[in-house]
Short mmCIF file of N, CA, C and O in Angstrom, two decimals:
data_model
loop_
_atom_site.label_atom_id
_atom_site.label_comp_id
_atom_site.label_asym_id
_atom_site.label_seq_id
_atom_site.Cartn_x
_atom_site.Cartn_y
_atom_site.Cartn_z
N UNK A 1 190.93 90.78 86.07
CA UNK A 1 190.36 89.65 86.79
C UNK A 1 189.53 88.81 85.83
O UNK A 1 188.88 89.18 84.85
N UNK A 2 189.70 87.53 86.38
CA UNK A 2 189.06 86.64 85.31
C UNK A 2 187.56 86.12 85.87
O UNK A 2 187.29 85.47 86.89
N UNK A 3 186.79 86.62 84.92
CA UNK A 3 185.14 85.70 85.50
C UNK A 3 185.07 84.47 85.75
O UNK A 3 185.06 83.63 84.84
N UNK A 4 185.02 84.13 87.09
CA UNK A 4 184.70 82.95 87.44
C UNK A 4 183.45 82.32 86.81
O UNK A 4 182.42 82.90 86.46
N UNK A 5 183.86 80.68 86.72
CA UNK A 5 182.47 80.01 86.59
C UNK A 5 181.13 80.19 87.23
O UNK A 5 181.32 80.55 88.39
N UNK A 6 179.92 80.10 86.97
CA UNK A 6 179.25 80.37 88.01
C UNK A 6 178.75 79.84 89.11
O UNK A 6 177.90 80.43 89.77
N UNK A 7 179.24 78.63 89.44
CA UNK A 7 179.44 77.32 90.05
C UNK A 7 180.58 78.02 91.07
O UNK A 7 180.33 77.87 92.26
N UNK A 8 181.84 78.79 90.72
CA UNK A 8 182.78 79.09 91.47
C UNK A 8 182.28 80.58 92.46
O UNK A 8 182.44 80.88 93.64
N UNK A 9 181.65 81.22 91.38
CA UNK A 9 181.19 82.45 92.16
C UNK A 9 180.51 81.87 92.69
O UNK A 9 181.19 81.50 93.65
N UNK A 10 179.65 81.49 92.79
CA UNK A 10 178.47 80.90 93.78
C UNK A 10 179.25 81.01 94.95
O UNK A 10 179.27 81.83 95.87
N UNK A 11 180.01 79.76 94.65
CA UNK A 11 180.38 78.97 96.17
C UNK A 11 181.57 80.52 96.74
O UNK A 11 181.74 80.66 97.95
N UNK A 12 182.16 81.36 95.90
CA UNK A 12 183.01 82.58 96.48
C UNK A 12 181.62 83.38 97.31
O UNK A 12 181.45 83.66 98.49
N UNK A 13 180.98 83.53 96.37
CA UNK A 13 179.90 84.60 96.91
C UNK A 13 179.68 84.05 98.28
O UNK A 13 180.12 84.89 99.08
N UNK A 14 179.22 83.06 98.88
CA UNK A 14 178.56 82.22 100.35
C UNK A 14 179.68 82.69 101.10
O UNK A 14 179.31 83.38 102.05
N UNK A 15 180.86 82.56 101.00
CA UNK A 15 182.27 82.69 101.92
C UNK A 15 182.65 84.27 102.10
O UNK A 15 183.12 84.79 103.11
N UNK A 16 182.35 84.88 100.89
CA UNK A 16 182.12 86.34 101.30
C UNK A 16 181.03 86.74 102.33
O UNK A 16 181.29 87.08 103.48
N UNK A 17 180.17 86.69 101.96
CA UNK A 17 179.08 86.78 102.86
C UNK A 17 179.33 86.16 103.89
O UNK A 17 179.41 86.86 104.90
N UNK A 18 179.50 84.89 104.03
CA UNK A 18 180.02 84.62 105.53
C UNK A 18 180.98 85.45 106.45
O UNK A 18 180.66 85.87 107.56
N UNK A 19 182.42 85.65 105.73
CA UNK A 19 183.54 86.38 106.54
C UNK A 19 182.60 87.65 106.84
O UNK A 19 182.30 88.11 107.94
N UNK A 20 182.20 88.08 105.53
CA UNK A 20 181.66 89.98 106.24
C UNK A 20 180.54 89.93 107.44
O UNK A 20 180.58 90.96 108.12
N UNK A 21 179.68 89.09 107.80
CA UNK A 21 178.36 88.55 108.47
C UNK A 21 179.39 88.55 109.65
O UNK A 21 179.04 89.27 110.58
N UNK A 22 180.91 87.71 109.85
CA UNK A 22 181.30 87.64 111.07
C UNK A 22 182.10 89.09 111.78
O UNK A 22 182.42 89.51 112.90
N UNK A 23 182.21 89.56 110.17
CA UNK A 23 183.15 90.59 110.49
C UNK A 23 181.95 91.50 111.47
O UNK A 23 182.27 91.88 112.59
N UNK A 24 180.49 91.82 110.88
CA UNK A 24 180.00 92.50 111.17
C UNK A 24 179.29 92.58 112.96
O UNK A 24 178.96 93.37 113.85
N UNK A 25 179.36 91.13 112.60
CA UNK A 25 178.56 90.70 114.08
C UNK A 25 180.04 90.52 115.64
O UNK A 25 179.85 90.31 116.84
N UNK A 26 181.46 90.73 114.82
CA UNK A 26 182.31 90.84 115.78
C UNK A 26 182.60 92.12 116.14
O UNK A 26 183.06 92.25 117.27
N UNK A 27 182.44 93.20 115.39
CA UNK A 27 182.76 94.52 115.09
C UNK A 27 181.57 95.09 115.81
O UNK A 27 181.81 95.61 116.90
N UNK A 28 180.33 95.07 115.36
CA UNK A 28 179.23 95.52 116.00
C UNK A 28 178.77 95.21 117.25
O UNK A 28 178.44 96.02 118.12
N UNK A 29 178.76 93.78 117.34
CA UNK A 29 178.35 93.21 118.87
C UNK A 29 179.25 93.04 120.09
O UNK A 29 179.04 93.33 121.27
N UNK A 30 180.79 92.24 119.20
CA UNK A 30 181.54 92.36 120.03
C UNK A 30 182.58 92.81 120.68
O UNK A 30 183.19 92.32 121.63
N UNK A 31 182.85 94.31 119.78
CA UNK A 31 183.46 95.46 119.52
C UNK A 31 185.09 94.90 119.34
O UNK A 31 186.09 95.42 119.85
N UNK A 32 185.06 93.85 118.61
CA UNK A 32 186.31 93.77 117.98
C UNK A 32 186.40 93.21 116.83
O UNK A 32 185.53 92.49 116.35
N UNK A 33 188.11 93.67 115.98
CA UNK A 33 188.26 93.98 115.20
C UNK A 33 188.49 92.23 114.19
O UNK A 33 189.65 91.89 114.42
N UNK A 34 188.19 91.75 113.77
CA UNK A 34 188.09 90.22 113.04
C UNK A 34 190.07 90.64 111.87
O UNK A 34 191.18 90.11 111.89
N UNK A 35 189.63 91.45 111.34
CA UNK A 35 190.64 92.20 110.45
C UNK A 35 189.85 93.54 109.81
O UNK A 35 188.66 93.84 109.78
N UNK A 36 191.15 94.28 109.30
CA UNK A 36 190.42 95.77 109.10
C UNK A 36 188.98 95.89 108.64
O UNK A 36 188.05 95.10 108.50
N UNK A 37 189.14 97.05 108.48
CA UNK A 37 187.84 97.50 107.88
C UNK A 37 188.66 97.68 106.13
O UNK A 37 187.94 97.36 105.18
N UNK A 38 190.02 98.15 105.85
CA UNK A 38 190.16 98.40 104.51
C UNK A 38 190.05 96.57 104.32
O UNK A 38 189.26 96.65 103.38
N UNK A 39 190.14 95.81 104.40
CA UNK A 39 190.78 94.46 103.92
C UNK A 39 188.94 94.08 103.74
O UNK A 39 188.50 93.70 102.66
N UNK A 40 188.21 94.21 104.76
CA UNK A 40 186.60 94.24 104.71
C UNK A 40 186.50 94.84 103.38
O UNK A 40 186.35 94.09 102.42
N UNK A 41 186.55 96.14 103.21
CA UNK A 41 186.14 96.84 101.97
C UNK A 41 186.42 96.06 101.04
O UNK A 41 185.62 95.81 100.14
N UNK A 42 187.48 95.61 101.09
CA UNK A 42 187.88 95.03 99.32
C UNK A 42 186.75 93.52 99.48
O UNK A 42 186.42 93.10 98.37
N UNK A 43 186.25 92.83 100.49
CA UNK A 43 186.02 92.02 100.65
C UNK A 43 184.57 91.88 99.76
O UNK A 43 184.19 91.16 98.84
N UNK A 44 184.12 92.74 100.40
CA UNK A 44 182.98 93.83 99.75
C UNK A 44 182.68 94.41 98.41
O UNK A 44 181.56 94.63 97.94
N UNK A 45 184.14 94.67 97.72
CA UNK A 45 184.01 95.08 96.83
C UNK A 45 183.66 93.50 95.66
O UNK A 45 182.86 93.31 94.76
N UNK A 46 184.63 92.74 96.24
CA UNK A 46 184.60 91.32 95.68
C UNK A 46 182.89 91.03 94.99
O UNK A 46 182.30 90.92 93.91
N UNK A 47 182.64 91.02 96.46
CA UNK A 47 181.19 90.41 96.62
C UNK A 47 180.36 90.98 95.66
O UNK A 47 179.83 90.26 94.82
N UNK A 48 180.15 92.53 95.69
CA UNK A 48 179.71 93.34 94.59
C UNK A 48 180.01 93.05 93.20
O UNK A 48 179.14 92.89 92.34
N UNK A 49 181.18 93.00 93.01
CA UNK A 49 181.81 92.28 91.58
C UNK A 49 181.41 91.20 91.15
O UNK A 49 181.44 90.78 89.99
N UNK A 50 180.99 90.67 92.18
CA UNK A 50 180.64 88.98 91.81
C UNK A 50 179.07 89.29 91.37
O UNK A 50 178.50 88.87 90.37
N UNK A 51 178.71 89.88 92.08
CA UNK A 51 176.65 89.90 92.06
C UNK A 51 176.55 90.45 90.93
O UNK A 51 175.60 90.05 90.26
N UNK A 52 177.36 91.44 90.35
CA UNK A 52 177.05 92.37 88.69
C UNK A 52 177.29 91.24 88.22
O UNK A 52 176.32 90.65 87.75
N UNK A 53 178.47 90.63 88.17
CA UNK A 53 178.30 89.55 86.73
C UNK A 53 177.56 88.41 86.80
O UNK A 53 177.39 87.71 85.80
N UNK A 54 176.94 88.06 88.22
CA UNK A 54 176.03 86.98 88.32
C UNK A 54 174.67 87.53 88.98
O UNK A 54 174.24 86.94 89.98
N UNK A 55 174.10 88.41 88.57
CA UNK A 55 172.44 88.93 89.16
C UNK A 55 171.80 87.77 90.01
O UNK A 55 171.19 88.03 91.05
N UNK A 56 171.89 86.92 89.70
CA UNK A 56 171.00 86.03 90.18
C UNK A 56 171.62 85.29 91.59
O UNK A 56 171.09 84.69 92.53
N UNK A 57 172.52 85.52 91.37
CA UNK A 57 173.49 85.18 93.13
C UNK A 57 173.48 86.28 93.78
O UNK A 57 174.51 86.30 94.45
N UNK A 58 172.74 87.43 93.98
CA UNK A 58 172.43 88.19 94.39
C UNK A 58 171.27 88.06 95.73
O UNK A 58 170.14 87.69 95.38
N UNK A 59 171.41 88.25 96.70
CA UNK A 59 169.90 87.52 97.51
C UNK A 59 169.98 89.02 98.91
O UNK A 59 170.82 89.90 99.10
N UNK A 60 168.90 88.75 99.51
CA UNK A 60 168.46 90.34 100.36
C UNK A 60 169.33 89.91 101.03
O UNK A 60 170.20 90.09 100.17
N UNK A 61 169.80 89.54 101.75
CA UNK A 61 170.67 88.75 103.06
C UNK A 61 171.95 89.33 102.99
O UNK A 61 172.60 89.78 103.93
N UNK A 62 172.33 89.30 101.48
CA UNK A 62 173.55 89.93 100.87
C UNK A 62 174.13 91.44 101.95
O UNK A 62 173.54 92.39 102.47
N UNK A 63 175.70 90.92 101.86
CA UNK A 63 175.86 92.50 102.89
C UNK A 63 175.87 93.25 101.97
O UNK A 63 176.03 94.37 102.45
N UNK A 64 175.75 93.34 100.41
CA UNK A 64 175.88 94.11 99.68
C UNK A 64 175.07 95.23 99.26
O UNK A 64 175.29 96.33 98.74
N UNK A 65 173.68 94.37 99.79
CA UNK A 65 172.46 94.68 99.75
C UNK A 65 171.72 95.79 101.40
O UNK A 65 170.58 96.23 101.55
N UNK A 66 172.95 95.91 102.36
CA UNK A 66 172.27 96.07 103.30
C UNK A 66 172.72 97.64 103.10
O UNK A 66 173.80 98.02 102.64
N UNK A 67 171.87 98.30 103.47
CA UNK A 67 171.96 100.15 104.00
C UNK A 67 172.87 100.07 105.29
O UNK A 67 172.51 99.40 106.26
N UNK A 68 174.18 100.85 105.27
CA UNK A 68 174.68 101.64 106.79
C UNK A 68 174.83 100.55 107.23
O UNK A 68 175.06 99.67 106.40
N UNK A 69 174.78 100.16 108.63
CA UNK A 69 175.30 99.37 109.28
C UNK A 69 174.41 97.86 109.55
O UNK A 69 174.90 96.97 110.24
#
């Protein structure tokens, strides 16, 4: 995989966080499924990938950042 600009991660990182935020709040609140949970994971994993090579696009809000559920 190629390191994005950080201009590009940025704007990837917000859209990750968005999809997983809906995934979480459809899954949790409204007990359905947005798309899997494996397709989530990788979504996740993204997001994580992105925050190591950019620390500073890293923020608490982050699902990356959250404990359990």
């Amino acid at each position: 995989m190629t390191t994005p600009s950080h201009h590009d991660a940025a704007q990837r990182v917000e859209k990750l966080k968005q999809l997983l935020n809906q995934w979480s709040y459809a899954y949790f609140t409204e007990n359905k499924d947005l798309f899997s949970e494996a397709a989530r994971d990788d979504l996740k994993q993204e997001l994580i990938l992105l925050e190591t090579a950019y620390p500073d696009l890293i923020t608490a809000d982050s699902p990356s950042q959250r404990i359990g559920s």
